[in-house]
């Protein structure tokens, strides 16, 4: 189901941010290879988790402002379906 | 401060897992490039966060079983210092 | 700003659940008074956090299905305002 | 297993904090009764979650500084057992 989603307007920015996160994963591999101190590695892992979290929250914002709003304007059923779906994603995000 | 840390015995396993996480970041870039549905991308982002979380918890376990135990056996001061440091890492993990 | 909110239909159920959570807080006080084992207290604190989390997610679902949908049907500006507000609440929830 | 735990020295402070948290639960019930705005209730629920989180982190700190240190000084087996137990509590805390 590719195409018309809220985030498309910022596609390049999302790809750039995910490339930075990919780089963080490589940086962590180097820290482990170099036998860096455990707590320093943990600090970087948490920073990477936060970067992912902020990407998730922005993707969610785009989804709500586009897909959820369109569904709300379509019908109660469409709105309920989209909101239930978004709530499952939010619950997973809250518990991760 | 490289060298004698709890995780060193499992160094290769940690590097392999971080390579998988790096691959997840590339997978997310492809999903955005292919204009995949927002919720599907969010689901993968949460899966990547969980993979990072489990790496963090194991690194922490190794650190506690090695660096914290050694400090406890050294002196009360050394134990307090290591535990305060570990608690800061745990607090960051809980809030991310 | 009291009155017409999504959760009003389930008001009594929410009050009941919050009473149970209040009871959990009292139970924790008794555990500390009785000098229960630290880990057992921690287990109950986490259970209470989860109970709060599930109340938050349901309040959020009611809010999205009612206040956000109404705003979406009103105007783009009203939708944006409500969604930005909801996203701030979601971000706080994710980081707590 | 009541008695000699790390938090006992601060027992009264923990009970006071848990009484405040109990009061927050009552405050939430009043907000729902008064039909307060959903987002305002959510903000208070998140504040209560944070109060619980900070109690958890301090209980954990006391446990590590007392029970885990004692076990480390006793034997490798005792240390492993206490650290595994603490890690399960930390994992639950991270995922709640």
Short mmCIF file of C-alpha atoms in Angstrom, two decimals:
data_model
loop_
_atom_site.label_atom_id
_atom_site.label_comp_id
_atom_site.label_asym_id
_atom_site.label_seq_id
_atom_site.Cartn_x
_atom_site.Cartn_y
_atom_site.Cartn_z
CA UNK A 1 0.00 0.00 0.00
CA UNK A 2 2.59 2.60 -1.09
CA UNK A 3 1.82 6.16 -2.01
CA UNK A 4 -0.13 8.97 -0.43
CA UNK A 5 1.00 9.10 3.24
CA UNK A 6 1.56 11.98 5.56
CA UNK A 7 5.33 11.54 5.76
CA UNK A 8 5.94 11.56 2.00
CA UNK A 9 6.52 15.33 1.93
CA UNK A 10 9.47 14.79 4.32
CA UNK A 11 10.72 11.55 2.82
CA UNK A 12 14.29 12.70 2.27
CA UNK A 13 14.58 14.08 5.80
CA UNK A 14 13.39 10.74 7.23
CA UNK A 15 15.90 8.80 5.09
CA UNK A 16 18.72 11.13 6.23
CA UNK A 17 17.80 10.62 9.88
CA UNK A 18 17.64 6.86 9.46
CA UNK A 19 21.09 6.96 7.80
CA UNK A 20 22.42 8.77 10.91
CA UNK A 21 20.85 6.05 13.07
CA UNK A 22 22.51 3.42 10.86
CA UNK A 23 25.80 5.24 11.51
CA UNK A 24 25.13 5.10 15.27
CA UNK A 25 24.79 1.31 14.99
CA UNK A 26 28.18 1.14 13.27
CA UNK A 27 29.65 3.43 15.93
CA UNK A 28 28.44 1.02 18.61
CA UNK A 29 30.10 -1.89 16.81
CA UNK A 30 33.40 0.03 16.86
CA UNK A 31 33.00 0.77 20.60
CA UNK A 32 32.52 -2.94 21.31
CA UNK A 33 35.45 -3.83 19.01
CA UNK A 34 37.62 -1.30 20.84
CA UNK A 35 36.46 -2.78 24.19
CA UNK A 36 35.10 0.55 25.37
CA UNK A 37 33.73 0.88 28.92
CA UNK A 38 30.28 -0.75 29.31
CA UNK A 39 28.57 2.39 30.64
CA UNK A 40 29.89 4.48 27.72
CA UNK A 41 28.39 1.96 25.28
CA UNK A 42 25.10 1.98 27.22
CA UNK A 43 25.01 5.76 26.98
CA UNK A 44 25.29 5.57 23.19
CA UNK A 45 22.67 2.82 22.96
CA UNK A 46 20.23 5.05 24.89
CA UNK A 47 21.05 7.99 22.58
CA UNK A 48 20.24 5.77 19.58
CA UNK A 49 16.95 4.67 21.21
CA UNK A 50 16.03 8.34 21.67
CA UNK A 51 16.82 9.11 18.02
CA UNK A 52 14.51 6.26 16.99
CA UNK A 53 11.83 7.49 19.40
CA UNK A 54 11.85 10.95 17.90
CA UNK A 55 11.54 9.50 14.37
CA UNK A 56 8.56 7.41 15.60
CA UNK A 57 6.81 10.39 17.15
CA UNK A 58 7.18 12.46 13.98
CA UNK A 59 5.98 9.60 11.76
CA UNK A 60 2.99 9.27 14.09
CA UNK A 61 2.31 13.02 13.90
CA UNK A 62 2.34 12.89 10.09
CA UNK A 63 0.07 9.84 10.12
CA UNK A 64 -2.45 11.47 12.47
CA UNK A 65 -2.49 14.74 10.55
CA UNK A 66 -3.04 13.00 7.24
CA UNK A 67 -4.43 9.45 7.32
CA UNK A 68 -6.45 9.86 10.57
CA UNK A 69 -7.89 13.25 9.59
CA UNK A 70 -8.89 11.92 6.13
CA UNK A 71 -10.57 8.90 7.74
CA UNK A 72 -12.42 11.18 10.20
CA UNK A 73 -13.80 13.17 7.30
CA UNK A 74 -14.80 10.01 5.45
CA UNK A 75 -16.97 8.24 8.08
CA UNK A 76 -17.22 7.19 11.74
CA UNK A 77 -16.25 3.63 10.75
CA UNK A 78 -13.16 4.80 8.83
CA UNK A 79 -12.16 7.05 11.77
CA UNK A 80 -12.57 4.22 14.30
CA UNK A 81 -10.50 1.85 12.19
CA UNK A 82 -7.62 4.31 11.73
CA UNK A 83 -7.65 5.37 15.39
CA UNK A 84 -7.68 1.77 16.66
CA UNK A 85 -4.71 1.06 14.38
CA UNK A 86 -2.85 4.19 15.57
CA UNK A 87 -3.56 3.31 19.23
CA UNK A 88 -1.97 -0.13 18.77
CA UNK A 89 1.14 1.56 17.37
CA UNK A 90 1.14 4.05 20.28
CA UNK A 91 0.76 1.23 22.85
CA UNK A 92 3.75 -0.61 21.29
CA UNK A 93 5.76 2.62 21.37
CA UNK A 94 4.87 3.27 25.02
CA UNK A 95 5.89 -0.26 26.02
CA UNK A 96 9.19 -0.29 24.12
CA UNK B 1 39.55 2.82 29.48
CA UNK B 2 39.49 -0.28 27.22
CA UNK B 3 40.06 -3.78 28.40
CA UNK B 4 38.72 -5.94 31.14
CA UNK B 5 34.90 -5.54 31.03
CA UNK B 6 32.11 -8.00 31.64
CA UNK B 7 30.92 -8.08 28.03
CA UNK B 8 34.32 -8.87 26.49
CA UNK B 9 33.69 -12.63 26.62
CA UNK B 10 30.65 -12.09 24.33
CA UNK B 11 32.19 -9.39 22.16
CA UNK B 12 31.54 -11.12 18.85
CA UNK B 13 27.90 -11.84 19.74
CA UNK B 14 27.35 -8.16 20.60
CA UNK B 15 28.95 -7.02 17.32
CA UNK B 16 26.74 -9.47 15.36
CA UNK B 17 23.60 -8.18 17.07
CA UNK B 18 24.59 -4.57 16.42
CA UNK B 19 25.17 -5.48 12.74
CA UNK B 20 21.59 -6.82 12.62
CA UNK B 21 20.36 -3.56 14.14
CA UNK B 22 22.36 -1.67 11.52
CA UNK B 23 20.57 -3.78 8.90
CA UNK B 24 17.21 -2.84 10.47
CA UNK B 25 18.10 0.84 10.00
CA UNK B 26 18.79 0.20 6.30
CA UNK B 27 15.54 -1.73 6.02
CA UNK B 28 13.67 1.29 7.41
CA UNK B 29 15.32 3.55 4.83
CA UNK B 30 14.06 1.24 2.07
CA UNK B 31 10.53 1.26 3.54
CA UNK B 32 10.52 5.08 3.49
CA UNK B 33 11.99 5.11 -0.04
CA UNK B 34 9.26 2.67 -1.17
CA UNK B 35 6.65 4.91 0.51
CA UNK B 36 5.44 2.08 2.74
CA UNK B 37 2.41 2.63 4.99
CA UNK B 38 3.26 4.76 8.08
CA UNK B 39 2.03 2.21 10.62
CA UNK B 40 4.14 -0.56 9.02
CA UNK B 41 7.24 1.64 9.34
CA UNK B 42 6.32 2.44 12.97
CA UNK B 43 6.03 -1.26 13.70
CA UNK B 44 9.58 -1.83 12.41
CA UNK B 45 10.93 1.17 14.34
CA UNK B 46 9.47 -0.29 17.56
CA UNK B 47 11.01 -3.71 16.74
CA UNK B 48 14.41 -2.00 16.33
CA UNK B 49 13.95 -0.16 19.66
CA UNK B 50 13.26 -3.50 21.34
CA UNK B 51 16.39 -5.05 19.80
CA UNK B 52 18.42 -2.15 21.19
CA UNK B 53 16.72 -2.51 24.57
CA UNK B 54 17.66 -6.14 24.83
CA UNK B 55 21.30 -5.35 23.95
CA UNK B 56 21.25 -2.68 26.69
CA UNK B 57 19.86 -5.03 29.32
CA UNK B 58 22.49 -7.68 28.54
CA UNK B 59 25.33 -5.16 28.57
CA UNK B 60 24.02 -3.97 31.94
CA UNK B 61 23.86 -7.56 33.24
CA UNK B 62 27.48 -8.14 32.21
CA UNK B 63 28.53 -4.85 33.80
CA UNK B 64 26.79 -5.63 37.10
CA UNK B 65 28.15 -9.17 37.25
CA UNK B 66 31.68 -8.02 36.62
CA UNK B 67 32.51 -4.36 37.29
CA UNK B 68 29.94 -3.86 40.11
CA UNK B 69 30.80 -7.13 41.85
CA UNK B 70 34.55 -6.34 41.68
CA UNK B 71 33.93 -2.88 43.11
CA UNK B 72 31.79 -4.37 45.93
CA UNK B 73 34.66 -6.63 46.86
CA UNK B 74 37.14 -3.78 46.74
CA UNK B 75 35.52 -1.24 49.15
CA UNK B 76 32.25 0.48 50.13
CA UNK B 77 33.42 3.61 48.29
CA UNK B 78 34.20 1.70 45.08
CA UNK B 79 30.83 -0.10 45.30
CA UNK B 80 28.92 3.18 45.81
CA UNK B 81 30.69 4.81 42.88
CA UNK B 82 29.97 1.92 40.48
CA UNK B 83 26.34 1.58 41.65
CA UNK B 84 25.65 5.32 41.32
CA UNK B 85 27.08 5.15 37.80
CA UNK B 86 24.98 2.08 36.92
CA UNK B 87 21.83 3.71 38.36
CA UNK B 88 22.30 6.74 36.07
CA UNK B 89 22.51 4.39 33.08
CA UNK B 90 19.40 2.51 34.30
CA UNK B 91 17.47 5.79 34.78
CA UNK B 92 18.35 6.87 31.20
CA UNK B 93 17.25 3.47 29.93
CA UNK B 94 13.95 3.63 31.83
CA UNK B 95 13.21 7.11 30.45
CA UNK B 96 14.09 6.32 26.83
CA UNK C 1 -13.33 23.29 30.39
CA UNK C 2 -15.61 20.51 31.79
CA UNK C 3 -18.30 18.67 29.88
CA UNK C 4 -18.44 16.99 26.52
CA UNK C 5 -15.36 14.71 26.35
CA UNK C 6 -14.87 11.29 24.88
CA UNK C 7 -14.38 9.54 28.24
CA UNK C 8 -17.58 10.84 29.85
CA UNK C 9 -19.58 7.80 28.71
CA UNK C 10 -17.19 5.60 30.76
CA UNK C 11 -16.76 8.01 33.67
CA UNK C 12 -17.73 5.52 36.36
CA UNK C 13 -15.43 2.83 34.99
CA UNK C 14 -12.51 5.26 35.02
CA UNK C 15 -13.24 6.30 38.62
CA UNK C 16 -13.40 2.63 39.67
CA UNK C 17 -10.06 1.89 38.04
CA UNK C 18 -8.46 4.91 39.66
CA UNK C 19 -9.85 3.74 43.04
CA UNK C 20 -8.10 0.39 42.48
CA UNK C 21 -4.87 2.25 41.69
CA UNK C 22 -5.35 4.27 44.89
CA UNK C 23 -5.68 0.94 46.71
CA UNK C 24 -2.42 -0.22 45.12
CA UNK C 25 -0.68 2.85 46.57
CA UNK C 26 -1.97 1.94 50.02
CA UNK C 27 -0.87 -1.66 49.50
CA UNK C 28 2.65 -0.42 48.73
CA UNK C 29 2.67 1.61 51.94
CA UNK C 30 1.81 -1.53 53.89
CA UNK C 31 4.58 -3.50 52.14
CA UNK C 32 7.12 -0.82 53.14
CA UNK C 33 5.70 -0.71 56.70
CA UNK C 34 5.97 -4.50 56.91
CA UNK C 35 9.58 -4.25 55.60
CA UNK C 36 8.81 -6.50 52.64
CA UNK C 37 11.63 -7.56 50.31
CA UNK C 38 12.73 -4.72 47.95
CA UNK C 39 12.19 -6.71 44.75
CA UNK C 40 8.63 -7.66 45.81
CA UNK C 41 7.82 -3.97 46.34
CA UNK C 42 9.39 -3.12 42.97
CA UNK C 43 7.21 -5.75 41.31
CA UNK C 44 4.08 -4.11 42.74
CA UNK C 45 5.26 -0.61 41.77
CA UNK C 46 5.69 -1.82 38.17
CA UNK C 47 2.20 -3.40 38.25
CA UNK C 48 0.79 -0.04 39.40
CA UNK C 49 2.67 1.77 36.60
CA UNK C 50 1.11 -0.64 34.08
CA UNK C 51 -2.38 -0.03 35.49
CA UNK C 52 -1.81 3.72 35.07
CA UNK C 53 -0.47 3.18 31.55
CA UNK C 54 -3.56 1.30 30.49
CA UNK C 55 -5.82 4.04 31.89
CA UNK C 56 -3.76 6.59 29.92
CA UNK C 57 -4.03 4.66 26.66
CA UNK C 58 -7.80 4.32 27.01
CA UNK C 59 -8.24 8.01 27.89
CA UNK C 60 -6.14 8.81 24.81
CA UNK C 61 -8.29 6.51 22.64
CA UNK C 62 -11.45 8.23 23.84
CA UNK C 63 -9.89 11.65 23.23
CA UNK C 64 -8.80 10.77 19.70
CA UNK C 65 -12.16 9.21 18.80
CA UNK C 66 -14.08 12.21 20.04
CA UNK C 67 -12.19 15.51 20.40
CA UNK C 68 -9.69 14.85 17.54
CA UNK C 69 -12.33 13.55 15.14
CA UNK C 70 -14.60 16.54 15.87
CA UNK C 71 -11.71 18.93 15.28
CA UNK C 72 -10.85 17.16 11.99
CA UNK C 73 -14.39 17.70 10.80
CA UNK C 74 -14.33 21.33 11.87
CA UNK C 75 -11.22 22.62 10.00
CA UNK C 76 -7.56 21.93 9.19
CA UNK C 77 -6.52 24.46 11.84
CA UNK C 78 -8.69 22.83 14.52
CA UNK C 79 -7.35 19.38 13.54
CA UNK C 80 -3.72 20.57 13.68
CA UNK C 81 -4.21 22.15 17.08
CA UNK C 82 -5.82 19.04 18.61
CA UNK C 83 -3.26 16.67 17.05
CA UNK C 84 -0.31 18.77 18.23
CA UNK C 85 -1.80 18.74 21.71
CA UNK C 86 -2.36 14.96 21.61
CA UNK C 87 1.20 14.39 20.31
CA UNK C 88 2.63 16.27 23.30
CA UNK C 89 0.63 14.01 25.63
CA UNK C 90 1.81 10.92 23.69
CA UNK C 91 5.47 12.07 23.86
CA UNK C 92 5.18 12.53 27.66
CA UNK C 93 3.62 9.08 27.93
CA UNK C 94 6.37 7.47 25.81
CA UNK C 95 9.09 9.09 27.95
CA UNK C 96 7.56 8.21 31.30
CA UNK D 1 11.17 -12.21 54.19
CA UNK D 2 10.90 -8.95 56.19
CA UNK D 3 13.74 -7.21 57.89
CA UNK D 4 17.20 -6.16 56.86
CA UNK D 5 16.82 -4.39 53.48
CA UNK D 6 18.55 -1.40 52.00
CA UNK D 7 15.48 0.86 52.07
CA UNK D 8 14.67 0.32 55.76
CA UNK D 9 16.74 3.35 56.82
CA UNK D 10 14.43 5.53 54.66
CA UNK D 11 11.20 3.70 55.43
CA UNK D 12 9.27 6.75 56.58
CA UNK D 13 10.31 8.79 53.54
CA UNK D 14 9.11 6.01 51.23
CA UNK D 15 5.76 5.77 53.05
CA UNK D 16 5.32 9.58 52.79
CA UNK D 17 6.03 9.51 49.06
CA UNK D 18 3.61 6.64 48.52
CA UNK D 19 0.96 8.60 50.48
CA UNK D 20 1.47 11.52 48.05
CA UNK D 21 1.04 9.10 45.14
CA UNK D 22 -2.14 7.80 46.78
CA UNK D 23 -3.32 11.42 46.95
CA UNK D 24 -2.55 11.81 43.22
CA UNK D 25 -4.84 8.84 42.52
CA UNK D 26 -7.65 10.55 44.47
CA UNK D 27 -6.96 13.80 42.61
CA UNK D 28 -7.40 11.95 39.31
CA UNK D 29 -10.73 10.57 40.48
CA UNK D 30 -11.90 14.12 41.22
CA UNK D 31 -10.75 15.31 37.78
CA UNK D 32 -12.79 12.54 36.12
CA UNK D 33 -15.78 13.29 38.40
CA UNK D 34 -15.52 16.99 37.49
CA UNK D 35 -15.33 15.99 33.78
CA UNK D 36 -12.00 17.73 33.33
CA UNK D 37 -10.43 17.93 29.87
CA UNK D 38 -8.89 14.59 28.74
CA UNK D 39 -5.43 16.00 28.07
CA UNK D 40 -5.29 17.61 31.54
CA UNK D 41 -6.09 14.24 33.11
CA UNK D 42 -3.45 12.55 30.93
CA UNK D 43 -0.89 15.11 32.09
CA UNK D 44 -1.60 14.21 35.73
CA UNK D 45 -1.50 10.48 35.01
CA UNK D 46 1.97 10.93 33.46
CA UNK D 47 3.10 12.95 36.51
CA UNK D 48 1.94 10.10 38.76
CA UNK D 49 3.80 7.55 36.59
CA UNK D 50 6.96 9.64 36.97
CA UNK D 51 6.53 9.80 40.75
CA UNK D 52 6.25 6.01 40.82
CA UNK D 53 9.28 5.69 38.54
CA UNK D 54 11.41 7.76 40.85
CA UNK D 55 10.35 5.66 43.86
CA UNK D 56 11.28 2.53 41.87
CA UNK D 57 14.73 3.84 40.95
CA UNK D 58 15.50 4.75 44.57
CA UNK D 59 14.28 1.40 45.88
CA UNK D 60 16.51 -0.24 43.26
CA UNK D 61 19.48 1.90 44.32
CA UNK D 62 18.98 0.89 47.95
CA UNK D 63 18.65 -2.77 46.95
CA UNK D 64 21.83 -2.71 44.86
CA UNK D 65 23.83 -0.89 47.52
CA UNK D 66 22.78 -3.32 50.21
CA UNK D 67 21.46 -6.72 49.13
CA UNK D 68 23.55 -6.97 45.89
CA UNK D 69 26.76 -5.76 47.56
CA UNK D 70 26.27 -8.23 50.45
CA UNK D 71 25.68 -11.07 47.99
CA UNK D 72 28.82 -10.09 46.00
CA UNK D 73 30.87 -10.31 49.16
CA UNK D 74 29.32 -13.67 50.06
CA UNK D 75 30.02 -15.71 46.87
CA UNK D 76 29.87 -15.69 43.07
CA UNK D 77 26.70 -17.81 43.23
CA UNK D 78 24.98 -15.42 45.66
CA UNK D 79 26.03 -12.44 43.50
CA UNK D 80 24.71 -14.07 40.31
CA UNK D 81 21.39 -14.91 41.94
CA UNK D 82 20.84 -11.38 43.29
CA UNK D 83 21.93 -9.73 40.01
CA UNK D 84 19.67 -11.97 37.89
CA UNK D 85 16.79 -11.08 40.20
CA UNK D 86 17.59 -7.34 40.01
CA UNK D 87 17.90 -7.52 36.19
CA UNK D 88 14.38 -9.01 35.94
CA UNK D 89 13.06 -6.10 38.00
CA UNK D 90 15.01 -3.62 35.81
CA UNK D 91 13.67 -5.23 32.61
CA UNK D 92 10.07 -4.92 33.92
CA UNK D 93 10.74 -1.29 34.84
CA UNK D 94 12.19 -0.52 31.40
CA UNK D 95 9.19 -2.09 29.65
CA UNK D 96 6.53 -0.38 31.78
#
